[in-house]
């Protein structure tokens, strides 16, 4: 399967390696607090922090310090969460990435494996509104290969503000809408969390974008700036072959619409109600045109059945 998430412009964190870890104790000094580098400026929740350089040997296992505890819900695996963060290598005084300067929080599904494992583990069980500091050994970060400006076998330190946490429904819910046009694909209306059927007709594809409700909910309308959490099935009109599906992994994915490069998919979601299931048919002019992309033939009409599960 070729994941459409690959068509997003995404931060560094959406690259992961495999390992596991646990808490670790460390020594304190003038530039260290509870075994991790001290925040020397911008210590309050919402402020861009400045981190000291780590001293001595870094922790060998995952270490989490709660800088300030929020009063919101406790995050759990499977939640969609939104955070601001700053990341820095243990032996550096210069951040390699942060969302504060971009002015755009980062969204992820906790435990879905879309970020480094130190994040999935360190953010679970924390309260919304908290600021935490996470020390991540290489095995839970980018390992021996490193990534970009991050050196191989680097221990990473993050300061993370947890802004939101939303429970993700298993399926779209609402009122089924009649699918009477025989020249359009038919989409199943099951709400059991399993993949809906997607049947493409033998007729010629439409030449303009189609975005129709299959199940219409009562949620808020999706805005172009929203990040939506979705399940989807994607197929080629030509032969009805499914080329991508989140249901194969059982893990919904996040679409920050401002960064979604597939125009037809983005335009087909904007204005639709959260909680709904939508049929989207994107002609080549709204998809990849005369270019082959990730194995999808050029001039392909693409068909999507999308459950808009929630938004951040």
Short mmCIF file of C-alpha atoms in Angstrom, two decimals:
data_model
loop_
_atom_site.label_atom_id
_atom_site.label_comp_id
_atom_site.label_asym_id
_atom_site.label_seq_id
_atom_site.Cartn_x
_atom_site.Cartn_y
_atom_site.Cartn_z
CA UNK A 1 0.00 0.00 0.00
CA UNK A 2 1.17 3.55 -0.77
CA UNK A 3 0.14 5.85 2.04
CA UNK A 4 -1.27 9.25 1.08
CA UNK A 5 0.40 10.65 4.18
CA UNK A 6 3.49 10.71 1.97
CA UNK A 7 1.86 13.58 0.09
CA UNK A 8 1.98 15.85 3.13
CA UNK A 9 4.58 18.48 3.86
CA UNK A 10 5.51 17.35 7.36
CA UNK A 11 7.95 18.18 10.18
CA UNK A 12 10.97 16.09 11.02
CA UNK A 13 9.16 14.12 13.71
CA UNK A 14 7.13 12.08 11.24
CA UNK A 15 10.00 9.65 10.85
CA UNK A 16 10.38 6.77 13.27
CA UNK A 17 12.68 3.97 14.31
CA UNK A 18 12.06 0.88 16.42
CA UNK A 19 12.91 0.30 20.09
CA UNK A 20 11.53 0.56 23.60
CA UNK A 21 12.51 2.29 26.83
CA UNK A 22 11.64 3.36 30.37
CA UNK A 23 12.34 6.05 32.92
CA UNK A 24 15.85 6.84 34.15
CA UNK A 25 17.35 9.00 36.87
CA UNK A 26 20.17 11.44 36.33
CA UNK A 27 22.34 13.83 38.28
CA UNK A 28 21.61 17.55 38.76
CA UNK A 29 23.90 20.55 38.40
CA UNK A 30 23.57 24.27 37.73
CA UNK A 31 22.50 23.60 34.14
CA UNK A 32 20.61 20.37 34.85
CA UNK A 33 17.22 19.72 36.46
CA UNK A 34 16.29 16.22 37.57
CA UNK A 35 18.73 14.66 35.14
CA UNK A 36 17.78 16.67 32.05
CA UNK A 37 19.04 20.01 30.69
CA UNK A 38 17.52 23.00 32.48
CA UNK A 39 15.13 25.41 30.80
CA UNK A 40 17.06 28.66 31.08
CA UNK A 41 14.40 30.97 29.58
CA UNK A 42 10.77 30.73 28.52
CA UNK A 43 9.92 28.23 31.23
CA UNK A 44 6.16 28.83 31.30
CA UNK A 45 3.60 26.84 29.32
CA UNK A 46 3.13 28.52 25.94
CA UNK A 47 6.49 30.29 25.93
CA UNK A 48 9.25 29.25 23.55
CA UNK A 49 11.84 27.62 25.84
CA UNK A 50 15.61 27.85 25.78
CA UNK A 51 17.47 24.72 26.84
CA UNK A 52 20.91 24.38 28.40
CA UNK A 53 23.41 21.92 27.00
CA UNK A 54 23.33 18.51 28.64
CA UNK A 55 26.09 17.71 31.11
CA UNK A 56 27.66 14.34 31.75
CA UNK A 57 26.35 11.07 30.40
CA UNK A 58 22.83 11.27 28.98
CA UNK A 59 20.10 8.96 30.30
CA UNK A 60 20.21 5.49 28.79
CA UNK A 61 16.45 5.08 28.96
CA UNK A 62 13.45 7.31 28.33
CA UNK A 63 13.13 10.05 30.94
CA UNK A 64 10.14 12.37 31.40
CA UNK A 65 10.02 15.39 33.71
CA UNK A 66 6.74 17.21 34.27
CA UNK A 67 7.67 20.90 34.26
CA UNK A 68 4.13 22.08 34.99
CA UNK A 69 1.05 19.87 35.22
CA UNK A 70 -2.15 20.81 33.44
CA UNK A 71 -5.70 20.19 34.59
CA UNK A 72 -7.06 18.60 31.43
CA UNK A 73 -7.81 15.03 30.41
CA UNK A 74 -5.10 12.38 30.59
CA UNK A 75 -3.76 11.40 27.19
CA UNK A 76 -4.14 7.77 26.13
CA UNK A 77 -3.05 5.62 23.24
CA UNK A 78 -5.21 6.24 20.19
CA UNK A 79 -6.02 9.87 21.05
CA UNK A 80 -5.45 12.67 18.55
CA UNK A 81 -3.27 15.19 20.33
CA UNK A 82 -1.94 18.62 19.50
CA UNK A 83 1.32 19.97 20.87
CA UNK A 84 3.94 22.68 20.62
CA UNK A 85 7.52 21.54 21.00
CA UNK A 86 11.20 22.36 20.85
CA UNK A 87 13.84 19.70 20.19
CA UNK A 88 17.56 19.81 20.84
CA UNK A 89 20.41 17.30 20.91
CA UNK A 90 21.86 16.52 24.34
CA UNK A 91 25.31 17.88 23.42
CA UNK A 92 24.05 21.04 21.70
CA UNK A 93 22.76 24.47 22.62
CA UNK A 94 20.97 24.95 19.29
CA UNK A 95 17.48 23.51 18.64
CA UNK A 96 17.15 21.37 15.52
CA UNK A 97 13.39 21.90 15.28
CA UNK A 98 10.54 23.71 17.00
CA UNK A 99 6.91 24.55 16.32
CA UNK A 100 6.90 27.83 18.25
CA UNK A 101 8.67 29.72 15.48
CA UNK A 102 6.33 28.30 12.84
CA UNK A 103 3.28 29.41 14.81
CA UNK A 104 1.65 26.10 13.95
CA UNK A 105 1.15 23.35 16.54
CA UNK A 106 1.91 19.76 15.60
CA UNK A 107 -0.82 17.10 15.47
CA UNK A 108 -0.40 13.34 15.87
CA UNK A 109 -2.28 10.22 16.83
CA UNK A 110 -0.72 8.86 20.01
CA UNK A 111 0.65 5.35 19.68
CA UNK A 112 0.10 5.15 15.91
CA UNK A 113 3.83 4.92 15.19
CA UNK A 114 3.86 8.07 13.07
CA UNK A 115 6.48 9.74 15.25
CA UNK A 116 9.63 8.58 17.02
CA UNK A 117 8.88 6.08 19.78
CA UNK A 118 10.19 8.35 22.51
CA UNK A 119 7.30 10.68 21.71
CA UNK A 120 4.63 7.98 21.61
CA UNK A 121 5.80 6.68 24.99
CA UNK A 122 6.65 9.98 26.68
CA UNK A 123 3.39 11.74 25.83
CA UNK A 124 1.08 8.94 26.93
CA UNK A 125 -0.50 9.40 30.36
CA UNK A 126 0.12 13.14 30.57
CA UNK A 127 -2.54 15.77 31.28
CA UNK A 128 -3.65 18.30 28.69
CA UNK A 129 -2.25 21.69 29.63
CA UNK A 130 1.03 20.20 30.87
CA UNK A 131 4.54 21.15 29.87
CA UNK A 132 6.89 18.18 29.94
CA UNK A 133 10.54 17.61 29.15
CA UNK A 134 11.51 14.33 27.53
CA UNK A 135 14.99 12.81 27.29
CA UNK A 136 15.09 10.28 24.46
CA UNK A 137 17.95 7.81 23.95
CA UNK A 138 18.99 6.98 20.39
CA UNK A 139 17.07 3.70 20.35
CA UNK A 140 13.81 5.63 20.80
CA UNK A 141 14.82 8.45 18.47
CA UNK A 142 16.64 8.25 15.15
CA UNK A 143 19.10 5.53 16.12
CA UNK A 144 22.37 4.85 14.38
CA UNK A 145 21.31 6.48 11.11
CA UNK A 146 20.48 9.94 12.50
CA UNK A 147 18.27 12.31 10.52
CA UNK A 148 19.09 15.61 8.84
CA UNK A 149 21.01 17.74 11.35
CA UNK A 150 20.63 15.06 14.02
CA UNK A 151 23.82 13.02 14.34
CA UNK A 152 23.83 9.23 14.52
CA UNK A 153 23.24 7.83 18.02
CA UNK A 154 22.13 11.24 19.34
CA UNK A 155 20.24 11.58 22.62
CA UNK A 156 17.40 14.05 22.10
CA UNK A 157 15.74 16.46 24.51
CA UNK A 158 12.27 17.89 23.89
CA UNK A 159 10.15 20.42 25.73
CA UNK A 160 6.51 19.73 24.83
CA UNK A 161 3.33 21.68 25.63
CA UNK A 162 0.23 19.45 25.37
CA UNK A 163 -2.51 21.65 23.94
CA UNK A 164 -5.35 19.25 23.11
CA UNK A 165 -6.34 15.59 23.27
CA UNK A 166 -9.36 14.20 21.42
CA UNK A 167 -10.77 10.67 21.51
CA UNK A 168 -11.08 9.34 17.95
CA UNK A 169 -14.39 7.64 17.06
CA UNK A 170 -14.14 4.28 15.29
CA UNK A 171 -16.38 5.30 12.40
CA UNK A 172 -18.44 8.00 10.76
CA UNK A 173 -21.94 8.29 12.19
CA UNK A 174 -25.10 10.02 11.06
CA UNK A 175 -27.78 9.70 8.40
CA UNK A 176 -27.10 7.57 5.28
CA UNK A 177 -27.59 9.58 2.10
CA UNK A 178 -29.13 7.97 -0.99
CA UNK A 179 -26.57 7.11 -3.68
CA UNK A 180 -28.78 7.26 -6.75
CA UNK A 181 -26.34 8.24 -9.49
CA UNK A 182 -25.47 4.98 -11.28
CA UNK A 183 -22.47 6.65 -12.90
CA UNK A 184 -20.76 7.29 -9.56
CA UNK A 185 -19.04 4.81 -7.20
CA UNK A 186 -21.10 3.25 -4.42
CA UNK A 187 -19.77 3.29 -0.86
CA UNK A 188 -20.86 1.07 2.03
CA UNK A 189 -22.65 2.64 5.01
CA UNK A 190 -21.43 0.31 7.77
CA UNK A 191 -20.44 2.04 11.03
CA UNK A 192 -18.60 -0.84 12.73
CA UNK A 193 -15.12 0.59 12.17
CA UNK A 194 -14.36 -1.79 9.32
CA UNK A 195 -13.53 -0.62 5.81
CA UNK A 196 -16.59 0.32 3.77
CA UNK A 197 -17.06 -1.30 0.39
CA UNK A 198 -16.10 0.85 -2.59
CA UNK A 199 -17.52 -0.18 -5.96
CA UNK A 200 -16.47 1.75 -9.06
CA UNK A 201 -18.79 1.62 -12.10
CA UNK A 202 -17.69 0.70 -15.62
CA UNK A 203 -18.86 4.06 -17.00
CA UNK A 204 -16.62 6.99 -17.93
CA UNK A 205 -15.30 8.97 -14.96
CA UNK A 206 -16.53 12.50 -14.21
CA UNK A 207 -14.41 15.35 -15.48
CA UNK A 208 -15.06 17.57 -12.46
CA UNK A 209 -14.46 17.04 -8.76
CA UNK A 210 -17.18 15.07 -6.95
CA UNK A 211 -17.64 15.36 -3.17
CA UNK A 212 -20.84 13.75 -1.88
CA UNK A 213 -22.03 12.66 1.54
CA UNK A 214 -22.44 8.92 2.06
CA UNK A 215 -23.21 9.36 5.76
CA UNK A 216 -24.00 12.89 6.87
CA UNK A 217 -23.23 13.85 10.45
CA UNK A 218 -24.05 16.99 12.41
CA UNK A 219 -20.52 18.14 13.23
CA UNK A 220 -18.76 21.37 12.38
CA UNK A 221 -17.82 22.11 8.79
CA UNK A 222 -14.18 21.41 7.96
CA UNK A 223 -12.09 24.53 7.27
CA UNK A 224 -9.06 24.73 4.94
CA UNK A 225 -6.79 25.33 7.95
CA UNK A 226 -8.04 22.35 9.99
CA UNK A 227 -6.20 19.15 10.74
CA UNK A 228 -8.64 16.28 10.33
CA UNK A 229 -8.26 12.72 11.56
CA UNK A 230 -9.53 10.32 8.92
CA UNK A 231 -9.92 6.73 7.84
CA UNK A 232 -10.07 6.19 4.10
CA UNK A 233 -10.06 3.77 1.22
CA UNK A 234 -8.53 5.00 -2.05
CA UNK A 235 -8.94 3.33 -5.44
CA UNK A 236 -8.26 3.90 -9.13
CA UNK A 237 -11.32 4.55 -11.27
CA UNK A 238 -9.81 2.63 -14.19
CA UNK A 239 -9.99 -0.81 -12.58
CA UNK A 240 -11.39 -0.18 -9.10
CA UNK A 241 -8.15 -1.39 -7.55
CA UNK A 242 -7.54 -0.13 -4.01
CA UNK A 243 -4.10 1.48 -3.84
CA UNK A 244 -4.23 2.76 -0.27
CA UNK A 245 -6.25 2.24 2.91
CA UNK A 246 -5.82 3.16 6.56
CA UNK A 247 -7.94 0.14 7.49
CA UNK A 248 -5.11 -2.25 6.64
CA UNK A 249 -3.16 -0.97 9.66
CA UNK A 250 -6.16 -0.16 11.85
CA UNK A 251 -4.73 3.30 12.50
CA UNK A 252 -6.40 6.53 11.33
CA UNK A 253 -4.16 9.22 9.91
CA UNK A 254 -3.94 13.00 10.35
CA UNK A 255 -4.40 15.33 7.38
CA UNK A 256 -3.27 18.91 8.09
CA UNK A 257 -5.20 20.32 5.15
CA UNK A 258 -2.93 23.33 4.73
CA UNK A 259 -0.12 20.89 3.91
CA UNK A 260 -2.07 18.40 1.82
CA UNK A 261 -0.79 18.55 -1.75
CA UNK A 262 -3.51 16.47 -3.43
CA UNK A 263 -5.91 19.25 -4.41
CA UNK A 264 -9.00 17.14 -5.07
CA UNK A 265 -8.78 15.39 -1.73
CA UNK A 266 -8.32 18.65 0.14
CA UNK A 267 -11.10 20.47 -1.72
CA UNK A 268 -13.40 17.48 -1.31
CA UNK A 269 -13.05 17.55 2.47
CA UNK A 270 -13.33 21.31 3.05
CA UNK A 271 -16.89 22.28 3.94
CA UNK A 272 -17.97 18.76 4.85
CA UNK A 273 -19.18 18.02 8.38
CA UNK A 274 -16.95 16.34 10.93
CA UNK A 275 -18.24 12.83 11.69
CA UNK A 276 -19.38 12.22 8.11
CA UNK A 277 -18.40 9.71 5.41
CA UNK A 278 -17.69 11.32 2.05
CA UNK A 279 -17.23 10.01 -1.50
CA UNK A 280 -14.61 12.02 -3.36
CA UNK A 281 -13.82 11.51 -7.05
CA UNK A 282 -10.78 13.50 -8.19
CA UNK A 283 -10.19 13.75 -11.95
CA UNK A 284 -6.59 14.01 -13.14
CA UNK A 285 -6.76 17.82 -13.07
CA UNK A 286 -7.54 17.60 -9.32
CA UNK A 287 -5.08 14.77 -8.66
CA UNK A 288 -1.68 14.18 -10.29
CA UNK A 289 -2.41 15.20 -13.88
CA UNK A 290 -0.08 13.72 -16.46
CA UNK A 291 2.53 12.72 -13.88
CA UNK A 292 3.00 9.28 -12.38
CA UNK A 293 3.09 9.58 -8.59
CA UNK A 294 4.03 6.82 -6.14
CA UNK A 295 3.12 4.18 -8.70
CA UNK A 296 -0.23 5.76 -9.58
CA UNK A 297 -0.43 5.95 -13.39
CA UNK A 298 -0.52 9.36 -15.04
CA UNK A 299 -3.93 10.79 -15.94
CA UNK A 300 -5.62 8.67 -13.26
CA UNK A 301 -9.00 9.50 -11.79
CA UNK A 302 -8.87 8.73 -8.06
CA UNK A 303 -11.75 7.61 -5.85
CA UNK A 304 -11.87 8.02 -2.07
CA UNK A 305 -14.24 6.93 0.66
CA UNK A 306 -13.26 9.08 3.66
CA UNK A 307 -14.53 9.02 7.25
CA UNK A 308 -13.88 12.44 8.83
CA UNK A 309 -13.55 11.09 12.37
CA UNK A 310 -12.63 14.29 14.20
CA UNK A 311 -10.63 17.48 13.82
CA UNK A 312 -8.07 19.19 16.00
#
